[in-house]
Amino acid sequence: MGSIINGYRQARGIGIVIVLGVIVLQFIVPLFSDGPYLESLDPLGILISTGVGLICLVAIWFSFRPPAHERREFQDAPLGVGMLVSARATGTSFNDQPEIELVLDVDTPDGRSIRGTAHTIVNQGELAQLTPGSTIPVRYREDGRFAVAPDAETADLQNSLYASQIARGMLTEQQVDVATRGTDATAVIMAMQPTGEIAHGQAVLHLDLRVNRPDGTSFDATRDMPVADAALDELQPGRIIQVRYLPSDENYVAISTRVG
């Protein structure tokens, strides 16, 4: 990051030198003219040269400007997982890659939700992935200014997500403990029954599981859990699913689905 910022500062300095150099030359060149000094000055030439210099300066400034997440205002900003609400092209492009304005909702570790916007450059082939509901790592500020954080560590993002879900009552400390320290295993769904309850907008299912330990033995477990509609097909009786559990406490089994 430091090399990028230093390169940006150096390029900006070069741009300033170019502008000043163009202006100064307009005043030095007439000194070598045979005519009177003031008559040798070309106001139109000064104006055009200065304009060209300023254009060069702006181009260099944008070319070497640090990405949003590396700027000073976001260096100490907290990391979060943003859920995409909408995306639109701003009309600006860099190297034929469009700039996109993203409207995102970020759940904070204290259980609040902040809506804000971030601007990012997107490859043409990645535009189709910007669908409402997709998740994007961001650094966020309380005033709604966000910056996409492509360099975010997966573990840091997961911890931020766990903290917000615990604060909102969607996860417990025990569930997070199993998800982070548990042993990977497979389980067969023996039975699935809706409980008739709804939690966080999702139907709650009662699942009877037979969990296969890594050593080949098995144990039975039950789970009541809210499930997204898109994941219902994965949890039908007879399906084999990925789970995690703590060998020291097999009473709770964490279930992994492709959705949610």
mmCIF file of C-alpha atoms in Angstrom:
data_model
loop_
_atom_site.group_PDB
_atom_site.id
_atom_site.type_symbol
_atom_site.label_atom_id
_atom_site.label_comp_id
_atom_site.label_asym_id
_atom_site.label_seq_id
_atom_site.Cartn_x
_atom_site.Cartn_y
_atom_site.Cartn_z
ATOM 1 C CA MET A 1 0.000 0.000 0.000
ATOM 2 C CA GLY A 2 2.804 2.385 0.854
ATOM 3 C CA SER A 3 4.425 1.924 -2.563
ATOM 4 C CA ILE A 4 1.150 2.752 -4.287
ATOM 5 C CA ILE A 5 0.656 5.905 -2.239
ATOM 6 C CA ASN A 6 4.266 6.954 -2.770
ATOM 7 C CA GLY A 7 3.936 6.330 -6.503
ATOM 8 C CA TYR A 8 0.767 8.397 -6.508
ATOM 9 C CA ARG A 9 2.474 11.283 -4.734
ATOM 10 C CA GLN A 10 5.474 11.138 -7.062
ATOM 11 C CA ALA A 11 3.259 11.112 -10.154
ATOM 12 C CA ARG A 12 1.259 14.046 -8.843
ATOM 13 C CA GLY A 13 4.501 15.914 -8.255
ATOM 14 C CA ILE A 14 5.602 15.148 -11.808
ATOM 15 C CA GLY A 15 2.290 16.449 -13.114
ATOM 16 C CA ILE A 16 2.690 19.701 -11.199
ATOM 17 C CA VAL A 17 6.230 20.107 -12.585
ATOM 18 C CA ILE A 18 4.901 19.582 -16.112
ATOM 19 C CA VAL A 19 2.245 22.283 -15.700
ATOM 20 C CA LEU A 20 4.679 24.759 -14.160
ATOM 21 C CA GLY A 21 7.278 23.929 -16.786
ATOM 22 C CA VAL A 22 4.889 24.625 -19.643
ATOM 23 C CA ILE A 23 3.911 27.957 -18.117
ATOM 24 C CA VAL A 24 7.500 28.996 -17.388
ATOM 25 C CA LEU A 25 8.631 28.115 -20.917
ATOM 26 C CA GLN A 26 6.063 30.520 -22.305
ATOM 27 C CA PHE A 27 7.868 33.309 -20.467
ATOM 28 C CA ILE A 28 11.442 32.124 -21.096
ATOM 29 C CA VAL A 29 11.193 31.504 -24.844
ATOM 30 C CA PRO A 30 10.373 35.176 -25.642
ATOM 31 C CA LEU A 31 13.655 36.190 -23.983
ATOM 32 C CA PHE A 32 15.462 34.708 -26.975
ATOM 33 C CA SER A 33 13.228 36.468 -29.476
ATOM 34 C CA ASP A 34 14.461 39.405 -31.580
ATOM 35 C CA GLY A 35 11.294 41.419 -30.868
ATOM 36 C CA PRO A 36 10.290 43.241 -27.714
ATOM 37 C CA TYR A 37 9.644 40.886 -24.799
ATOM 38 C CA LEU A 38 5.983 41.758 -24.232
ATOM 39 C CA GLU A 39 5.222 41.515 -27.957
ATOM 40 C CA SER A 40 6.801 38.059 -28.035
ATOM 41 C CA LEU A 41 4.422 36.737 -25.394
ATOM 42 C CA ASP A 42 1.600 34.711 -26.922
ATOM 43 C CA PRO A 43 -1.462 34.828 -24.617
ATOM 44 C CA LEU A 44 -3.271 32.195 -26.690
ATOM 45 C CA GLY A 45 -0.223 29.926 -26.587
ATOM 46 C CA ILE A 46 0.037 30.337 -22.831
ATOM 47 C CA LEU A 47 -3.630 29.452 -22.441
ATOM 48 C CA ILE A 48 -3.431 26.382 -24.688
ATOM 49 C CA SER A 49 -0.194 25.104 -23.132
ATOM 50 C CA THR A 50 -1.535 25.581 -19.626
ATOM 51 C CA GLY A 51 -4.702 23.695 -20.574
ATOM 52 C CA VAL A 52 -2.681 20.811 -21.986
ATOM 53 C CA GLY A 53 -0.576 20.732 -18.824
ATOM 54 C CA LEU A 54 -3.658 20.647 -16.614
ATOM 55 C CA ILE A 55 -5.130 17.790 -18.656
ATOM 56 C CA CYS A 56 -1.879 15.864 -18.201
ATOM 57 C CA LEU A 57 -1.997 16.547 -14.473
ATOM 58 C CA VAL A 58 -5.591 15.280 -14.138
ATOM 59 C CA ALA A 59 -4.816 12.155 -16.188
ATOM 60 C CA ILE A 60 -1.774 11.350 -14.060
ATOM 61 C CA TRP A 61 -3.711 12.037 -10.846
ATOM 62 C CA PHE A 62 -6.480 9.572 -11.769
ATOM 63 C CA SER A 63 -4.024 6.962 -13.050
ATOM 64 C CA PHE A 64 -2.057 6.858 -9.795
ATOM 65 C CA ARG A 65 -4.876 7.584 -7.352
ATOM 66 C CA PRO A 66 -4.966 4.865 -4.667
ATOM 67 C CA PRO A 67 -8.008 2.546 -4.572
ATOM 68 C CA ALA A 68 -10.725 3.760 -2.205
ATOM 69 C CA HIS A 69 -9.995 1.148 0.488
ATOM 70 C CA GLU A 70 -6.355 2.278 0.642
ATOM 71 C CA ARG A 71 -7.087 5.959 1.158
ATOM 72 C CA ARG A 72 -6.491 7.536 4.543
ATOM 73 C CA GLU A 73 -10.200 7.904 5.363
ATOM 74 C CA PHE A 74 -10.708 4.121 5.148
ATOM 75 C CA GLN A 75 -7.420 2.851 6.580
ATOM 76 C CA ASP A 76 -8.875 2.445 10.077
ATOM 77 C CA ALA A 77 -12.486 1.854 9.003
ATOM 78 C CA PRO A 78 -14.068 -1.390 10.263
ATOM 79 C CA LEU A 79 -14.430 -4.349 7.927
ATOM 80 C CA GLY A 80 -17.820 -5.810 7.095
ATOM 81 C CA VAL A 81 -19.783 -7.933 4.648
ATOM 82 C CA GLY A 82 -22.056 -5.810 2.475
ATOM 83 C CA MET A 83 -25.221 -7.191 0.916
ATOM 84 C CA LEU A 84 -25.828 -5.686 -2.508
ATOM 85 C CA VAL A 85 -29.092 -3.767 -2.855
ATOM 86 C CA SER A 86 -28.536 -2.305 -6.335
ATOM 87 C CA ALA A 87 -25.799 -1.464 -8.825
ATOM 88 C CA ARG A 88 -25.631 1.086 -11.607
ATOM 89 C CA ALA A 89 -23.008 2.363 -14.003
ATOM 90 C CA THR A 90 -21.849 5.911 -13.286
ATOM 91 C CA GLY A 91 -20.981 6.580 -16.934
ATOM 92 C CA THR A 92 -17.267 6.764 -16.145
ATOM 93 C CA SER A 93 -14.806 4.109 -17.311
ATOM 94 C CA PHE A 94 -11.091 3.429 -16.902
ATOM 95 C CA ASN A 95 -9.312 1.368 -19.558
ATOM 96 C CA ASP A 96 -12.726 0.368 -20.943
ATOM 97 C CA GLN A 97 -13.774 -0.955 -17.527
ATOM 98 C CA PRO A 98 -16.920 0.727 -16.153
ATOM 99 C CA GLU A 99 -17.159 2.386 -12.774
ATOM 100 C CA ILE A 100 -20.125 1.023 -10.824
ATOM 101 C CA GLU A 101 -21.966 2.617 -7.926
ATOM 102 C CA LEU A 102 -22.997 -0.042 -5.405
ATOM 103 C CA VAL A 103 -25.735 0.432 -2.818
ATOM 104 C CA LEU A 104 -25.028 -1.932 0.077
ATOM 105 C CA ASP A 105 -26.390 -2.891 3.489
ATOM 106 C CA VAL A 106 -23.765 -3.756 6.109
ATOM 107 C CA ASP A 107 -24.609 -5.408 9.423
ATOM 108 C CA THR A 108 -22.346 -4.060 12.166
ATOM 109 C CA PRO A 109 -20.949 -6.119 15.083
ATOM 110 C CA ASP A 110 -23.376 -4.374 17.458
ATOM 111 C CA GLY A 111 -26.401 -5.570 15.468
ATOM 112 C CA ARG A 112 -27.190 -2.417 13.506
ATOM 113 C CA SER A 113 -27.574 -2.185 9.731
ATOM 114 C CA ILE A 114 -26.006 0.667 7.757
ATOM 115 C CA ARG A 115 -26.889 1.456 4.154
ATOM 116 C CA GLY A 116 -24.267 3.192 2.063
ATOM 117 C CA THR A 117 -22.653 3.443 -1.347
ATOM 118 C CA ALA A 118 -19.306 2.439 -2.794
ATOM 119 C CA HIS A 119 -17.751 3.092 -6.189
ATOM 120 C CA THR A 120 -15.586 0.449 -7.819
ATOM 121 C CA ILE A 121 -14.154 -0.486 -11.200
ATOM 122 C CA VAL A 122 -15.544 -3.780 -12.495
ATOM 123 C CA ASN A 123 -14.348 -6.027 -15.305
ATOM 124 C CA GLN A 124 -16.911 -6.497 -18.046
ATOM 125 C CA GLY A 125 -17.038 -10.232 -17.353
ATOM 126 C CA GLU A 126 -17.918 -9.678 -13.681
ATOM 127 C CA LEU A 127 -20.916 -7.399 -14.215
ATOM 128 C CA ALA A 128 -23.356 -10.335 -14.310
ATOM 129 C CA GLN A 129 -22.291 -11.280 -10.758
ATOM 130 C CA LEU A 130 -23.556 -7.983 -9.319
ATOM 131 C CA THR A 131 -27.042 -9.211 -8.471
ATOM 132 C CA PRO A 132 -29.115 -8.041 -5.474
ATOM 133 C CA GLY A 133 -28.375 -10.217 -2.456
ATOM 134 C CA SER A 134 -24.767 -11.000 -3.378
ATOM 135 C CA THR A 135 -22.176 -10.228 -0.720
ATOM 136 C CA ILE A 136 -19.160 -7.937 -1.105
ATOM 137 C CA PRO A 137 -16.386 -7.232 1.441
ATOM 138 C CA VAL A 138 -16.247 -3.539 2.341
ATOM 139 C CA ARG A 139 -14.744 -1.063 4.744
ATOM 140 C CA TYR A 140 -17.485 1.215 6.006
ATOM 141 C CA ARG A 141 -17.973 4.505 7.790
ATOM 142 C CA GLU A 142 -20.959 5.506 9.892
ATOM 143 C CA ASP A 143 -21.924 8.263 7.432
ATOM 144 C CA GLY A 144 -22.662 5.700 4.704
ATOM 145 C CA ARG A 145 -19.394 5.938 2.779
ATOM 146 C CA PHE A 146 -18.173 2.474 1.836
ATOM 147 C CA ALA A 147 -15.090 1.185 0.022
ATOM 148 C CA VAL A 148 -14.880 -2.257 -1.572
ATOM 149 C CA ALA A 149 -12.111 -4.228 0.192
ATOM 150 C CA PRO A 150 -10.739 -6.856 -2.220
ATOM 151 C CA ASP A 151 -7.723 -7.460 0.011
ATOM 152 C CA ALA A 152 -9.779 -8.397 3.083
ATOM 153 C CA GLU A 153 -8.759 -11.589 4.862
ATOM 154 C CA THR A 154 -11.419 -14.318 4.809
ATOM 155 C CA ALA A 155 -11.014 -14.939 8.541
ATOM 156 C CA ASP A 156 -11.554 -11.253 9.354
ATOM 157 C CA LEU A 157 -14.699 -11.148 7.212
ATOM 158 C CA GLN A 158 -16.020 -14.314 8.839
ATOM 159 C CA ASN A 159 -15.427 -12.917 12.327
ATOM 160 C CA SER A 160 -17.231 -9.690 11.420
ATOM 161 C CA LEU A 161 -20.161 -11.658 10.024
ATOM 162 C CA TYR A 162 -20.334 -13.911 13.091
ATOM 163 C CA ALA A 163 -20.299 -10.893 15.426
ATOM 164 C CA SER A 164 -23.198 -9.210 13.619
ATOM 165 C CA GLN A 165 -25.235 -12.432 13.513
ATOM 166 C CA ILE A 166 -24.709 -13.024 17.239
ATOM 167 C CA ALA A 167 -25.781 -9.446 18.001
ATOM 168 C CA ARG A 168 -28.951 -9.908 15.936
ATOM 169 C CA GLY A 169 -29.787 -13.229 17.562
ATOM 170 C CA MET A 170 -29.239 -15.264 14.395
ATOM 171 C CA LEU A 171 -26.357 -17.254 15.921
ATOM 172 C CA THR A 172 -25.214 -18.190 19.403
ATOM 173 C CA GLU A 173 -21.698 -18.300 20.814
ATOM 174 C CA GLN A 174 -21.949 -22.095 20.806
ATOM 175 C CA GLN A 175 -22.818 -22.196 17.124
ATOM 176 C CA VAL A 176 -19.885 -19.980 16.250
ATOM 177 C CA ASP A 177 -17.579 -22.093 18.392
ATOM 178 C CA VAL A 178 -18.614 -25.251 16.543
ATOM 179 C CA ALA A 179 -18.323 -23.524 13.149
ATOM 180 C CA THR A 180 -14.794 -22.294 13.844
ATOM 181 C CA ARG A 181 -13.313 -25.178 15.900
ATOM 182 C CA GLY A 182 -15.483 -28.134 15.001
ATOM 183 C CA THR A 183 -14.553 -31.382 13.266
ATOM 184 C CA ASP A 184 -15.723 -31.824 9.671
ATOM 185 C CA ALA A 185 -17.998 -34.787 9.035
ATOM 186 C CA THR A 186 -20.891 -35.993 6.890
ATOM 187 C CA ALA A 187 -24.424 -36.733 8.013
ATOM 188 C CA VAL A 188 -27.482 -38.416 6.562
ATOM 189 C CA ILE A 189 -30.832 -36.692 7.009
ATOM 190 C CA MET A 190 -33.076 -39.361 8.530
ATOM 191 C CA ALA A 191 -36.171 -37.157 8.802
ATOM 192 C CA MET A 192 -37.252 -33.584 8.133
ATOM 193 C CA GLN A 193 -40.373 -31.934 9.517
ATOM 194 C CA PRO A 194 -41.479 -28.268 9.460
ATOM 195 C CA THR A 195 -42.192 -27.005 12.978
ATOM 196 C CA GLY A 196 -44.650 -24.348 11.835
ATOM 197 C CA GLU A 197 -42.436 -21.604 13.259
ATOM 198 C CA ILE A 198 -40.835 -18.747 11.341
ATOM 199 C CA ALA A 199 -37.506 -17.161 12.347
ATOM 200 C CA HIS A 200 -35.905 -14.231 10.514
ATOM 201 C CA GLY A 201 -38.374 -14.700 7.659
ATOM 202 C CA GLN A 202 -37.459 -18.375 7.188
ATOM 203 C CA ALA A 203 -39.332 -21.576 7.980
ATOM 204 C CA VAL A 204 -37.933 -23.547 10.928
ATOM 205 C CA LEU A 205 -37.292 -27.241 10.250
ATOM 206 C CA HIS A 206 -36.766 -30.112 12.681
ATOM 207 C CA LEU A 207 -34.031 -32.414 11.375
ATOM 208 C CA ASP A 208 -33.068 -35.883 12.579
ATOM 209 C CA LEU A 209 -29.454 -36.631 11.629
ATOM 210 C CA ARG A 210 -27.084 -39.563 11.689
ATOM 211 C CA VAL A 211 -23.591 -38.135 11.861
ATOM 212 C CA ASN A 212 -20.646 -40.192 10.627
ATOM 213 C CA ARG A 213 -17.484 -39.612 12.674
ATOM 214 C CA PRO A 214 -14.106 -39.618 10.872
ATOM 215 C CA ASP A 215 -13.260 -42.969 12.559
ATOM 216 C CA GLY A 216 -16.261 -44.674 10.898
ATOM 217 C CA THR A 217 -18.590 -44.712 13.916
ATOM 218 C CA SER A 218 -21.772 -42.639 14.055
ATOM 219 C CA PHE A 219 -24.122 -40.880 16.445
ATOM 220 C CA ASP A 220 -27.633 -39.427 16.191
ATOM 221 C CA ALA A 221 -28.426 -35.736 16.594
ATOM 222 C CA THR A 222 -31.350 -33.377 16.088
ATOM 223 C CA ARG A 223 -31.479 -29.756 14.955
ATOM 224 C CA ASP A 224 -34.175 -27.127 14.763
ATOM 225 C CA MET A 225 -33.014 -24.453 12.322
ATOM 226 C CA PRO A 226 -34.437 -21.729 10.052
ATOM 227 C CA VAL A 227 -33.824 -22.590 6.415
ATOM 228 C CA ALA A 228 -33.952 -20.434 3.288
ATOM 229 C CA ASP A 229 -36.378 -21.624 0.609
ATOM 230 C CA ALA A 230 -33.490 -22.152 -1.819
ATOM 231 C CA ALA A 231 -31.876 -24.656 0.580
ATOM 232 C CA LEU A 232 -34.928 -26.856 1.200
ATOM 233 C CA ASP A 233 -34.015 -29.294 -1.551
ATOM 234 C CA GLU A 234 -30.647 -29.984 0.126
ATOM 235 C CA LEU A 235 -32.300 -31.029 3.370
ATOM 236 C CA GLN A 236 -34.672 -33.743 2.190
ATOM 237 C CA PRO A 237 -34.591 -37.170 3.935
ATOM 238 C CA GLY A 238 -31.859 -39.380 2.545
ATOM 239 C CA ARG A 239 -29.603 -36.502 1.531
ATOM 240 C CA ILE A 240 -25.957 -36.481 2.638
ATOM 241 C CA ILE A 241 -24.808 -33.133 3.973
ATOM 242 C CA GLN A 242 -21.647 -31.568 5.388
ATOM 243 C CA VAL A 243 -21.653 -30.897 9.152
ATOM 244 C CA ARG A 244 -19.340 -29.890 11.990
ATOM 245 C CA TYR A 245 -19.354 -30.891 15.635
ATOM 246 C CA LEU A 246 -17.147 -30.730 18.710
ATOM 247 C CA PRO A 247 -15.911 -34.205 19.756
ATOM 248 C CA SER A 248 -16.117 -33.028 23.365
ATOM 249 C CA ASP A 249 -19.800 -32.097 22.995
ATOM 250 C CA GLU A 250 -21.814 -33.879 20.314
ATOM 251 C CA ASN A 251 -25.119 -32.351 21.382
ATOM 252 C CA TYR A 252 -24.896 -29.587 18.797
ATOM 253 C CA VAL A 253 -24.179 -30.150 15.082
ATOM 254 C CA ALA A 254 -23.586 -27.287 12.661
ATOM 255 C CA ILE A 255 -25.059 -27.868 9.224
ATOM 256 C CA SER A 256 -23.560 -26.485 6.014
ATOM 257 C CA THR A 257 -25.702 -25.792 2.945
ATOM 258 C CA ARG A 258 -24.834 -24.188 -0.378
ATOM 259 C CA VAL A 259 -27.345 -21.439 0.383
ATOM 260 C CA GLY A 260 -27.112 -19.426 3.613
#
